[in-house]
């Protein structure tokens, strides 16, 4: 499973990129607004991210009609070769996804919450499909069960293009674990959760005991 960072924060991206395991970045309008992003700086901000990480960088359209999404998507794709266009799972989003697919532009279909939505996204040409796990949980549903259903359903079929599932809206290390166990292709993870993925109490305890014992060696 590939690890993406779900953020528009340049410092977080720079740090995790230095780890050598960052496979991509996903952003959305809320994450850009959280960084105090201004409309005039949006494309330049995405360009900075695209130069910091070699992998796919998702920039989301904000228009509401297919034609306007298509125009915005072409501008986002033109920012850098590794830019991916994020499109919402709506009727207009399906139309825009098909137009972008036909134009050779990769789409990440987001705000996907059901098996039918996921299949429609794949059939419209989406290269990536993003079920938002945490938002199910926010509404009293089992997000991991929905993710599993979507992965299973998509795996049942062949499409005329590659389709990868991005487990999104990750709220815990367990979400990452379960997404990997069920075969999600990618997890896009907030910085705080990704840092927790590196750590384990037994790792810390083991390292401490190695250090204590090695001090016996060096002081012998
Ligand atoms: O960008 C889609 C998803 O990652 C958003 O996550 O935490 O806002 O539900 P969240």
JSON list of C-alpha atoms in Angstrom, two decimals, residues 77-175:
[
{"chain": "A", "resi": 77, "resn": "UNK", "atom": "CA", "xyz": [-3.23, 19.30, -14.95]},
{"chain": "A", "resi": 78, "resn": "UNK", "atom": "CA", "xyz": [-1.09, 21.88, -16.78]},
{"chain": "A", "resi": 79, "resn": "UNK", "atom": "CA", "xyz": [0.60, 22.95, -13.51]},
{"chain": "A", "resi": 80, "resn": "UNK", "atom": "CA", "xyz": [2.96, 19.95, -13.52]},
{"chain": "A", "resi": 81, "resn": "UNK", "atom": "CA", "xyz": [3.27, 16.48, -15.10]},
{"chain": "A", "resi": 82, "resn": "UNK", "atom": "CA", "xyz": [2.45, 14.77, -11.78]},
{"chain": "A", "resi": 83, "resn": "UNK", "atom": "CA", "xyz": [-0.74, 16.76, -11.11]},
{"chain": "A", "resi": 84, "resn": "UNK", "atom": "CA", "xyz": [-3.96, 14.76, -10.75]},
{"chain": "A", "resi": 85, "resn": "UNK", "atom": "CA", "xyz": [-7.39, 16.43, -10.99]},
{"chain": "A", "resi": 86, "resn": "UNK", "atom": "CA", "xyz": [-9.71, 15.78, -8.05]},
{"chain": "A", "resi": 87, "resn": "UNK", "atom": "CA", "xyz": [-13.41, 15.80, -9.03]},
{"chain": "A", "resi": 88, "resn": "UNK", "atom": "CA", "xyz": [-16.47, 15.30, -6.74]},
{"chain": "A", "resi": 89, "resn": "UNK", "atom": "CA", "xyz": [-18.71, 12.25, -7.29]},
{"chain": "A", "resi": 90, "resn": "UNK", "atom": "CA", "xyz": [-21.74, 14.01, -8.79]},
{"chain": "A", "resi": 91, "resn": "UNK", "atom": "CA", "xyz": [-23.50, 13.85, -12.16]},
{"chain": "A", "resi": 92, "resn": "UNK", "atom": "CA", "xyz": [-21.54, 16.92, -13.30]},
{"chain": "A", "resi": 93, "resn": "UNK", "atom": "CA", "xyz": [-18.41, 15.34, -11.84]},
{"chain": "A", "resi": 94, "resn": "UNK", "atom": "CA", "xyz": [-18.99, 12.17, -13.87]},
{"chain": "A", "resi": 95, "resn": "UNK", "atom": "CA", "xyz": [-19.38, 14.21, -17.06]},
{"chain": "A", "resi": 96, "resn": "UNK", "atom": "CA", "xyz": [-16.23, 16.20, -16.25]},
{"chain": "A", "resi": 97, "resn": "UNK", "atom": "CA", "xyz": [-14.30, 13.02, -15.40]},
{"chain": "A", "resi": 98, "resn": "UNK", "atom": "CA", "xyz": [-15.20, 11.50, -18.79]},
{"chain": "A", "resi": 99, "resn": "UNK", "atom": "CA", "xyz": [-14.11, 14.67, -20.62]},
{"chain": "A", "resi": 100, "resn": "UNK", "atom": "CA", "xyz": [-10.84, 14.80, -18.66]},
{"chain": "A", "resi": 101, "resn": "UNK", "atom": "CA", "xyz": [-10.24, 11.06, -19.26]},
{"chain": "A", "resi": 102, "resn": "UNK", "atom": "CA", "xyz": [-10.82, 11.52, -22.98]},
{"chain": "A", "resi": 103, "resn": "UNK", "atom": "CA", "xyz": [-8.32, 14.40, -22.87]},
{"chain": "A", "resi": 104, "resn": "UNK", "atom": "CA", "xyz": [-5.73, 12.08, -21.30]},
{"chain": "A", "resi": 105, "resn": "UNK", "atom": "CA", "xyz": [-5.90, 13.70, -17.86]},
{"chain": "A", "resi": 106, "resn": "UNK", "atom": "CA", "xyz": [-5.88, 11.49, -14.73]},
{"chain": "A", "resi": 107, "resn": "UNK", "atom": "CA", "xyz": [-8.77, 12.02, -12.30]},
{"chain": "A", "resi": 108, "resn": "UNK", "atom": "CA", "xyz": [-9.10, 11.28, -8.59]},
{"chain": "A", "resi": 109, "resn": "UNK", "atom": "CA", "xyz": [-12.87, 10.96, -7.95]},
{"chain": "A", "resi": 110, "resn": "UNK", "atom": "CA", "xyz": [-13.50, 12.08, -4.39]},
{"chain": "A", "resi": 111, "resn": "UNK", "atom": "CA", "xyz": [-16.40, 12.18, -1.93]},
{"chain": "A", "resi": 112, "resn": "UNK", "atom": "CA", "xyz": [-17.21, 8.57, -2.85]},
{"chain": "A", "resi": 113, "resn": "UNK", "atom": "CA", "xyz": [-19.44, 6.85, -0.27]},
{"chain": "A", "resi": 114, "resn": "UNK", "atom": "CA", "xyz": [-21.00, 3.81, -1.96]},
{"chain": "A", "resi": 115, "resn": "UNK", "atom": "CA", "xyz": [-20.28, 0.86, -4.26]},
{"chain": "A", "resi": 116, "resn": "UNK", "atom": "CA", "xyz": [-22.49, 2.25, -7.07]},
{"chain": "A", "resi": 117, "resn": "UNK", "atom": "CA", "xyz": [-20.67, 5.60, -6.86]},
{"chain": "A", "resi": 118, "resn": "UNK", "atom": "CA", "xyz": [-17.30, 3.83, -7.05]},
{"chain": "A", "resi": 119, "resn": "UNK", "atom": "CA", "xyz": [-18.30, 1.75, -10.09]},
{"chain": "A", "resi": 120, "resn": "UNK", "atom": "CA", "xyz": [-19.72, 4.82, -11.87]},
{"chain": "A", "resi": 121, "resn": "UNK", "atom": "CA", "xyz": [-16.48, 6.71, -11.11]},
{"chain": "A", "resi": 122, "resn": "UNK", "atom": "CA", "xyz": [-14.38, 3.90, -12.60]},
{"chain": "A", "resi": 123, "resn": "UNK", "atom": "CA", "xyz": [-16.64, 3.65, -15.65]},
{"chain": "A", "resi": 124, "resn": "UNK", "atom": "CA", "xyz": [-16.34, 7.42, -16.23]},
{"chain": "A", "resi": 125, "resn": "UNK", "atom": "CA", "xyz": [-12.56, 7.01, -16.45]},
{"chain": "A", "resi": 126, "resn": "UNK", "atom": "CA", "xyz": [-11.39, 7.84, -12.92]},
{"chain": "A", "resi": 127, "resn": "UNK", "atom": "CA", "xyz": [-7.78, 6.71, -12.39]},
{"chain": "A", "resi": 128, "resn": "UNK", "atom": "CA", "xyz": [-8.18, 6.99, -8.60]},
{"chain": "A", "resi": 129, "resn": "UNK", "atom": "CA", "xyz": [-11.29, 6.57, -6.40]},
{"chain": "A", "resi": 130, "resn": "UNK", "atom": "CA", "xyz": [-11.36, 8.08, -2.90]},
{"chain": "A", "resi": 131, "resn": "UNK", "atom": "CA", "xyz": [-13.81, 6.61, -0.37]},
{"chain": "A", "resi": 132, "resn": "UNK", "atom": "CA", "xyz": [-13.81, 8.86, 2.71]},
{"chain": "A", "resi": 133, "resn": "UNK", "atom": "CA", "xyz": [-13.60, 6.38, 5.58]},
{"chain": "A", "resi": 134, "resn": "UNK", "atom": "CA", "xyz": [-13.66, 8.77, 8.52]},
{"chain": "A", "resi": 135, "resn": "UNK", "atom": "CA", "xyz": [-16.73, 10.63, 7.36]},
{"chain": "A", "resi": 136, "resn": "UNK", "atom": "CA", "xyz": [-18.79, 7.43, 7.54]},
{"chain": "A", "resi": 137, "resn": "UNK", "atom": "CA", "xyz": [-17.62, 7.07, 11.14]},
{"chain": "A", "resi": 138, "resn": "UNK", "atom": "CA", "xyz": [-18.46, 10.74, 11.78]},
{"chain": "A", "resi": 139, "resn": "UNK", "atom": "CA", "xyz": [-22.05, 9.80, 10.84]},
{"chain": "A", "resi": 140, "resn": "UNK", "atom": "CA", "xyz": [-22.32, 6.58, 12.85]},
{"chain": "A", "resi": 141, "resn": "UNK", "atom": "CA", "xyz": [-21.62, 4.22, 9.96]},
{"chain": "A", "resi": 142, "resn": "UNK", "atom": "CA", "xyz": [-18.77, 1.69, 9.61]},
{"chain": "A", "resi": 143, "resn": "UNK", "atom": "CA", "xyz": [-16.32, 3.39, 7.24]},
{"chain": "A", "resi": 144, "resn": "UNK", "atom": "CA", "xyz": [-13.99, 0.40, 7.03]},
{"chain": "A", "resi": 145, "resn": "UNK", "atom": "CA", "xyz": [-16.86, -1.87, 6.01]},
{"chain": "A", "resi": 146, "resn": "UNK", "atom": "CA", "xyz": [-17.80, 0.57, 3.22]},
{"chain": "A", "resi": 147, "resn": "UNK", "atom": "CA", "xyz": [-14.15, 0.73, 2.12]},
{"chain": "A", "resi": 148, "resn": "UNK", "atom": "CA", "xyz": [-13.97, -3.06, 2.01]},
{"chain": "A", "resi": 149, "resn": "UNK", "atom": "CA", "xyz": [-17.17, -3.24, -0.07]},
{"chain": "A", "resi": 150, "resn": "UNK", "atom": "CA", "xyz": [-15.81, -0.71, -2.56]},
{"chain": "A", "resi": 151, "resn": "UNK", "atom": "CA", "xyz": [-12.45, -2.48, -2.89]},
{"chain": "A", "resi": 152, "resn": "UNK", "atom": "CA", "xyz": [-14.18, -5.86, -3.35]},
{"chain": "A", "resi": 153, "resn": "UNK", "atom": "CA", "xyz": [-16.64, -4.50, -5.91]},
{"chain": "A", "resi": 154, "resn": "UNK", "atom": "CA", "xyz": [-14.02, -2.74, -8.04]},
{"chain": "A", "resi": 155, "resn": "UNK", "atom": "CA", "xyz": [-11.79, -5.84, -7.95]},
{"chain": "A", "resi": 156, "resn": "UNK", "atom": "CA", "xyz": [-14.67, -7.83, -9.49]},
{"chain": "A", "resi": 157, "resn": "UNK", "atom": "CA", "xyz": [-14.35, -6.00, -12.79]},
{"chain": "A", "resi": 158, "resn": "UNK", "atom": "CA", "xyz": [-11.87, -5.08, -15.51]},
{"chain": "A", "resi": 159, "resn": "UNK", "atom": "CA", "xyz": [-11.78, -1.47, -16.75]},
{"chain": "A", "resi": 160, "resn": "UNK", "atom": "CA", "xyz": [-10.05, -0.09, -19.86]},
{"chain": "A", "resi": 161, "resn": "UNK", "atom": "CA", "xyz": [-7.65, 1.82, -17.59]},
{"chain": "A", "resi": 162, "resn": "UNK", "atom": "CA", "xyz": [-5.91, 1.34, -14.24]},
{"chain": "A", "resi": 163, "resn": "UNK", "atom": "CA", "xyz": [-8.08, 2.10, -11.22]},
{"chain": "A", "resi": 164, "resn": "UNK", "atom": "CA", "xyz": [-6.59, 2.53, -7.73]},
{"chain": "A", "resi": 165, "resn": "UNK", "atom": "CA", "xyz": [-8.50, 2.95, -4.48]},
{"chain": "A", "resi": 166, "resn": "UNK", "atom": "CA", "xyz": [-7.27, 5.73, -2.18]},
{"chain": "A", "resi": 167, "resn": "UNK", "atom": "CA", "xyz": [-8.45, 5.21, 1.40]},
{"chain": "A", "resi": 168, "resn": "UNK", "atom": "CA", "xyz": [-9.13, 8.80, 2.45]},
{"chain": "A", "resi": 169, "resn": "UNK", "atom": "CA", "xyz": [-10.44, 10.64, 5.49]},
{"chain": "A", "resi": 170, "resn": "UNK", "atom": "CA", "xyz": [-8.12, 8.54, 7.67]},
{"chain": "A", "resi": 171, "resn": "UNK", "atom": "CA", "xyz": [-8.67, 9.15, 11.37]},
{"chain": "A", "resi": 172, "resn": "UNK", "atom": "CA", "xyz": [-6.40, 6.58, 13.08]},
{"chain": "A", "resi": 173, "resn": "UNK", "atom": "CA", "xyz": [-3.48, 4.16, 12.70]},
{"chain": "A", "resi": 174, "resn": "UNK", "atom": "CA", "xyz": [-6.09, 1.39, 12.78]},
{"chain": "A", "resi": 175, "resn": "UNK", "atom": "CA", "xyz": [-7.70, 2.87, 9.66]}
]
